Amino acid sequence: RKEVEQDPGPFNVPEGATVAFNCTYSNSASQSFFWYRQDCRKEPKLLMSVYSSGNEDGRFTAQLNRASQYISLLIRDSKLSDSATYLCVVNWQAGGTSYGKLTFGQGTILTVHP
Amino acid sequence: DTEVTQTPKHLVMGMTNKKSLKCEQHMGHRAMYWYKQKAKKPPELMFVYSYEKLSINESVPSRFSPECPNSSLLNLHLHALQPEDSALYLCASSQMGTPWDEQFFGPGTRLTVL
């Protein structure tokens, strides 16, 4: 089983649509959770951290369910500029150390079309 | 604009060459990271430096040699690489290196080994 699993996608949606991405993680001791976006041939950019209470940033809403080890990202009113790969990322404590280790899901490709 | 810079942006090298990748962060972070990303795959952690000391080495071959001259700089020395080492090499930094930290990525160096 992969440590972080995401919907494979790709998702092709029209402008204005609402789209949801899901992610599950295997390590119950995971400490923190993030969504990154990555444009083609660019670096990953932090989109938002994900908190247990859920959090919202404009059109983006992230949810975390620790009991189910499940993370989600909802994008409302999709824009052309939202087209990218969305990476679900989990940070856990590297074995025997106090340092964090990011593990990435495989990513979900989103294409928003006119 | 990224506050993590990487040079060079592109590098082509032969298997007998020695080259170095450089990374600098301007955020006062105390942890820095090297990741390798192959096409259509997520980034994979290579090394973690925290307070200028190597904290995590993910069993990376010795032809990759990291160096952290100070808390703002991180180098990756390359020697006798193989064509399969061609990839995007990403540097990242975070505040303390803990499992709760957000990591911020530089634009990467796209390496081609001939």
Short mmCIF file of C-alpha atoms in Angstrom, two decimals:
data_model
loop_
_atom_site.label_atom_id
_atom_site.label_comp_id
_atom_site.label_asym_id
_atom_site.label_seq_id
_atom_site.Cartn_x
_atom_site.Cartn_y
_atom_site.Cartn_z
CA ARG A 1 0.00 0.00 0.00
CA LYS A 2 1.32 3.45 -0.88
CA GLU A 3 1.94 5.78 2.03
CA VAL A 4 -0.16 8.54 0.46
CA GLU A 5 -2.78 7.70 -2.15
CA GLN A 6 -4.73 10.14 -4.29
CA ASP A 7 -7.47 10.00 -6.88
CA PRO A 8 -5.57 9.28 -10.09
CA GLY A 9 -7.54 11.75 -12.21
CA PRO A 10 -7.17 13.43 -14.57
CA PHE A 11 -10.06 15.78 -13.94
CA ASN A 12 -11.35 17.88 -16.81
CA VAL A 13 -13.91 20.44 -15.71
CA PRO A 14 -15.45 23.58 -17.19
CA GLU A 15 -14.84 27.00 -15.74
CA GLY A 16 -17.06 27.63 -12.77
CA ALA A 17 -17.33 23.98 -11.77
CA THR A 18 -16.74 22.62 -8.31
CA VAL A 19 -14.20 19.82 -8.08
CA ALA A 20 -13.11 17.67 -5.16
CA PHE A 21 -9.90 15.73 -4.62
CA ASN A 22 -9.45 12.98 -2.08
CA CYS A 23 -6.40 11.51 -0.44
CA THR A 24 -5.72 8.78 2.12
CA TYR A 25 -2.57 8.17 4.13
CA SER A 26 -1.33 5.05 5.85
CA ASN A 27 0.72 6.35 8.79
CA SER A 28 -1.61 7.07 11.70
CA ALA A 29 1.22 8.98 13.43
CA SER A 30 1.31 11.60 10.67
CA GLN A 31 1.66 15.06 12.13
CA SER A 32 0.69 17.59 9.50
CA PHE A 33 -0.99 17.72 6.14
CA PHE A 34 -0.81 19.95 3.11
CA TRP A 35 -2.00 20.48 -0.40
CA TYR A 36 0.57 21.67 -2.90
CA ARG A 37 0.00 22.57 -6.52
CA GLN A 38 2.57 22.04 -9.21
CA ASP A 39 2.45 23.61 -12.64
CA CYS A 40 4.11 21.86 -15.57
CA ARG A 41 7.91 21.95 -15.23
CA LYS A 42 7.71 24.14 -12.12
CA GLU A 43 8.29 23.55 -8.43
CA PRO A 44 5.54 22.53 -6.00
CA LYS A 45 3.94 25.54 -4.33
CA LEU A 46 2.18 25.34 -1.01
CA LEU A 47 -1.55 25.82 -1.56
CA MET A 48 -2.71 25.35 1.99
CA SER A 49 -2.12 23.48 5.19
CA VAL A 50 -4.94 21.20 6.35
CA TYR A 51 -6.20 21.37 9.92
CA SER A 52 -8.39 18.99 11.86
CA SER A 53 -11.15 21.57 12.12
CA GLY A 54 -11.13 22.09 8.36
CA ASN A 55 -10.04 25.33 6.79
CA GLU A 56 -10.94 27.58 3.92
CA ASP A 57 -8.94 29.99 1.81
CA GLY A 58 -11.11 31.79 -0.72
CA ARG A 59 -12.41 29.22 -3.19
CA PHE A 60 -10.42 26.40 -1.60
CA THR A 61 -11.60 24.28 1.32
CA ALA A 62 -9.55 21.53 2.92
CA GLN A 63 -10.78 18.87 5.31
CA LEU A 64 -8.96 16.33 7.46
CA ASN A 65 -10.44 13.23 9.06
CA ARG A 66 -7.78 11.69 11.30
CA ALA A 67 -9.95 8.73 12.26
CA SER A 68 -10.35 7.72 8.62
CA GLN A 69 -6.88 9.01 7.63
CA TYR A 70 -8.47 10.97 4.85
CA ILE A 71 -7.81 14.44 3.42
CA SER A 72 -9.83 16.36 0.88
CA LEU A 73 -9.60 19.52 -1.17
CA LEU A 74 -12.61 21.29 -2.65
CA ILE A 75 -12.22 23.94 -5.32
CA ARG A 76 -15.26 26.09 -6.03
CA ASP A 77 -15.86 28.27 -9.09
CA SER A 78 -12.89 26.80 -10.96
CA LYS A 79 -10.71 29.17 -12.98
CA LEU A 80 -8.54 28.42 -15.98
CA SER A 81 -5.57 29.29 -13.80
CA ASP A 82 -6.44 26.42 -11.43
CA SER A 83 -5.19 23.95 -14.05
CA ALA A 84 -2.25 22.16 -12.42
CA THR A 85 -1.28 18.97 -10.62
CA TYR A 86 -2.49 18.89 -7.02
CA LEU A 87 -0.30 17.01 -4.58
CA CYS A 88 -1.52 15.67 -1.28
CA VAL A 89 1.37 15.82 1.17
CA VAL A 90 1.81 14.33 4.63
CA ASN A 91 4.54 15.24 7.11
CA TRP A 92 5.55 12.67 9.67
CA GLN A 93 8.36 12.15 12.06
CA ALA A 94 11.26 10.31 10.47
CA GLY A 95 12.02 7.16 12.46
CA GLY A 96 14.41 7.70 15.38
CA THR A 97 14.62 11.45 14.82
CA SER A 98 12.69 14.57 15.65
CA TYR A 99 12.69 15.70 12.04
CA GLY A 100 9.80 15.86 9.68
CA LYS A 101 9.65 13.99 6.42
CA LEU A 102 7.29 15.00 3.65
CA THR A 103 5.70 12.23 1.65
CA PHE A 104 3.84 13.13 -1.51
CA GLY A 105 0.91 11.48 -3.18
CA GLN A 106 1.20 10.78 -6.89
CA GLY A 107 -0.75 13.91 -7.72
CA THR A 108 -4.02 14.59 -9.49
CA ILE A 109 -4.05 16.50 -12.75
CA LEU A 110 -6.74 19.13 -13.08
CA THR A 111 -7.58 20.80 -16.37
CA VAL A 112 -10.12 23.61 -16.34
CA HIS A 113 -11.44 24.42 -19.82
CA PRO A 114 -13.45 27.39 -21.09
CA ASP B 1 8.42 35.13 -6.16
CA THR B 2 10.24 32.29 -4.46
CA GLU B 3 12.51 33.03 -1.54
CA VAL B 4 14.44 29.85 -2.25
CA THR B 5 16.78 30.25 -5.19
CA GLN B 6 18.61 27.53 -7.08
CA THR B 7 21.39 27.62 -9.63
CA PRO B 8 21.82 26.63 -12.32
CA LYS B 9 18.33 26.33 -13.79
CA HIS B 10 19.49 23.75 -16.31
CA LEU B 11 22.56 21.52 -16.32
CA VAL B 12 23.79 19.02 -18.88
CA MET B 13 26.72 16.86 -17.83
CA GLY B 14 28.58 13.78 -18.91
CA MET B 15 28.96 10.73 -16.73
CA THR B 16 32.59 11.61 -15.90
CA ASN B 17 31.92 15.25 -14.99
CA LYS B 18 31.86 16.80 -11.54
CA LYS B 19 29.32 19.54 -10.99
CA SER B 20 27.52 21.23 -8.12
CA LEU B 21 23.97 22.43 -7.60
CA LYS B 22 23.44 25.40 -5.33
CA CYS B 23 20.54 26.50 -3.21
CA GLU B 24 20.03 29.57 -1.05
CA GLN B 25 17.13 30.58 1.13
CA HIS B 26 16.43 34.03 2.49
CA MET B 27 13.80 33.27 5.10
CA GLY B 28 16.00 32.53 8.12
CA HIS B 29 14.96 28.89 8.04
CA ARG B 30 17.08 26.34 9.88
CA ALA B 31 16.23 23.23 7.85
CA MET B 32 16.96 22.59 4.19
CA TYR B 33 16.17 19.68 1.94
CA TRP B 34 17.10 18.10 -1.38
CA TYR B 35 14.45 16.29 -3.40
CA LYS B 36 14.63 14.46 -6.72
CA GLN B 37 11.65 14.48 -9.07
CA LYS B 38 11.39 12.31 -12.16
CA ALA B 39 8.90 13.13 -14.90
CA LYS B 40 5.27 12.52 -13.95
CA LYS B 41 6.28 11.41 -10.45
CA PRO B 42 6.11 13.22 -7.11
CA PRO B 43 9.24 14.57 -5.44
CA GLU B 44 11.27 12.08 -3.41
CA LEU B 45 13.31 13.16 -0.40
CA MET B 46 17.08 12.75 -0.65
CA PHE B 47 18.63 14.65 2.28
CA VAL B 48 17.61 16.80 5.21
CA TYR B 49 19.88 19.29 6.92
CA SER B 50 18.85 20.82 10.21
CA TYR B 51 20.99 23.47 11.88
CA GLU B 52 23.66 22.73 9.28
CA LYS B 53 23.91 19.07 10.26
CA LEU B 54 22.85 16.19 8.06
CA SER B 55 19.73 14.81 9.74
CA ILE B 56 18.34 12.40 7.18
CA ASN B 57 19.97 10.59 4.29
CA GLU B 58 17.46 8.53 2.38
CA SER B 59 20.01 5.93 1.26
CA VAL B 60 21.12 8.07 -1.64
CA PRO B 61 24.09 6.76 -3.71
CA SER B 62 27.44 8.27 -2.81
CA ARG B 63 27.73 9.92 -6.22
CA PHE B 64 25.46 12.56 -4.65
CA SER B 65 27.23 14.47 -1.89
CA PRO B 66 25.41 17.21 0.01
CA GLU B 67 27.07 20.08 1.79
CA CYS B 68 25.65 22.79 4.02
CA PRO B 69 28.21 25.63 4.39
CA ASN B 70 25.80 27.66 6.55
CA SER B 71 22.15 27.79 7.45
CA SER B 72 21.26 29.71 4.28
CA LEU B 73 23.18 27.65 1.74
CA LEU B 74 22.89 24.07 0.58
CA ASN B 75 24.94 22.44 -2.15
CA LEU B 76 24.66 19.11 -3.91
CA HIS B 77 27.90 17.86 -5.42
CA LEU B 78 27.55 15.48 -8.32
CA HIS B 79 30.16 13.02 -9.55
CA ALA B 80 30.05 10.04 -11.91
CA LEU B 81 26.31 10.28 -12.41
CA GLN B 82 24.29 7.88 -14.53
CA PRO B 83 21.72 8.77 -17.22
CA GLU B 84 18.95 7.58 -14.87
CA ASP B 85 19.93 10.41 -12.51
CA SER B 86 18.45 12.87 -14.99
CA ALA B 87 15.64 14.62 -13.14
CA LEU B 88 14.47 17.87 -11.59
CA TYR B 89 16.40 18.51 -8.36
CA LEU B 90 14.44 20.59 -5.92
CA CYS B 91 15.70 22.36 -2.85
CA ALA B 92 13.32 23.29 -0.04
CA SER B 93 13.54 24.94 3.34
CA SER B 94 11.44 25.05 6.46
CA GLN B 95 11.57 26.95 9.72
CA MET B 96 12.84 24.27 12.09
CA GLY B 97 12.65 20.90 10.34
CA THR B 98 9.93 19.56 12.62
CA PRO B 99 7.04 17.36 11.45
CA TRP B 100 4.74 20.42 11.67
CA ASP B 101 6.71 22.65 9.35
CA GLU B 102 5.58 23.91 5.98
CA GLN B 103 8.26 23.49 3.35
CA PHE B 104 8.94 25.98 0.60
CA PHE B 105 10.52 24.91 -2.64
CA GLY B 106 12.97 26.56 -4.98
CA PRO B 107 12.44 26.51 -8.76
CA GLY B 108 14.68 23.48 -9.21
CA THR B 109 17.61 22.51 -11.39
CA ARG B 110 16.75 20.40 -14.41
CA LEU B 111 19.63 17.96 -14.78
CA THR B 112 20.38 15.90 -17.86
CA VAL B 113 23.12 13.27 -17.70
CA LEU B 114 24.43 12.12 -21.07
#
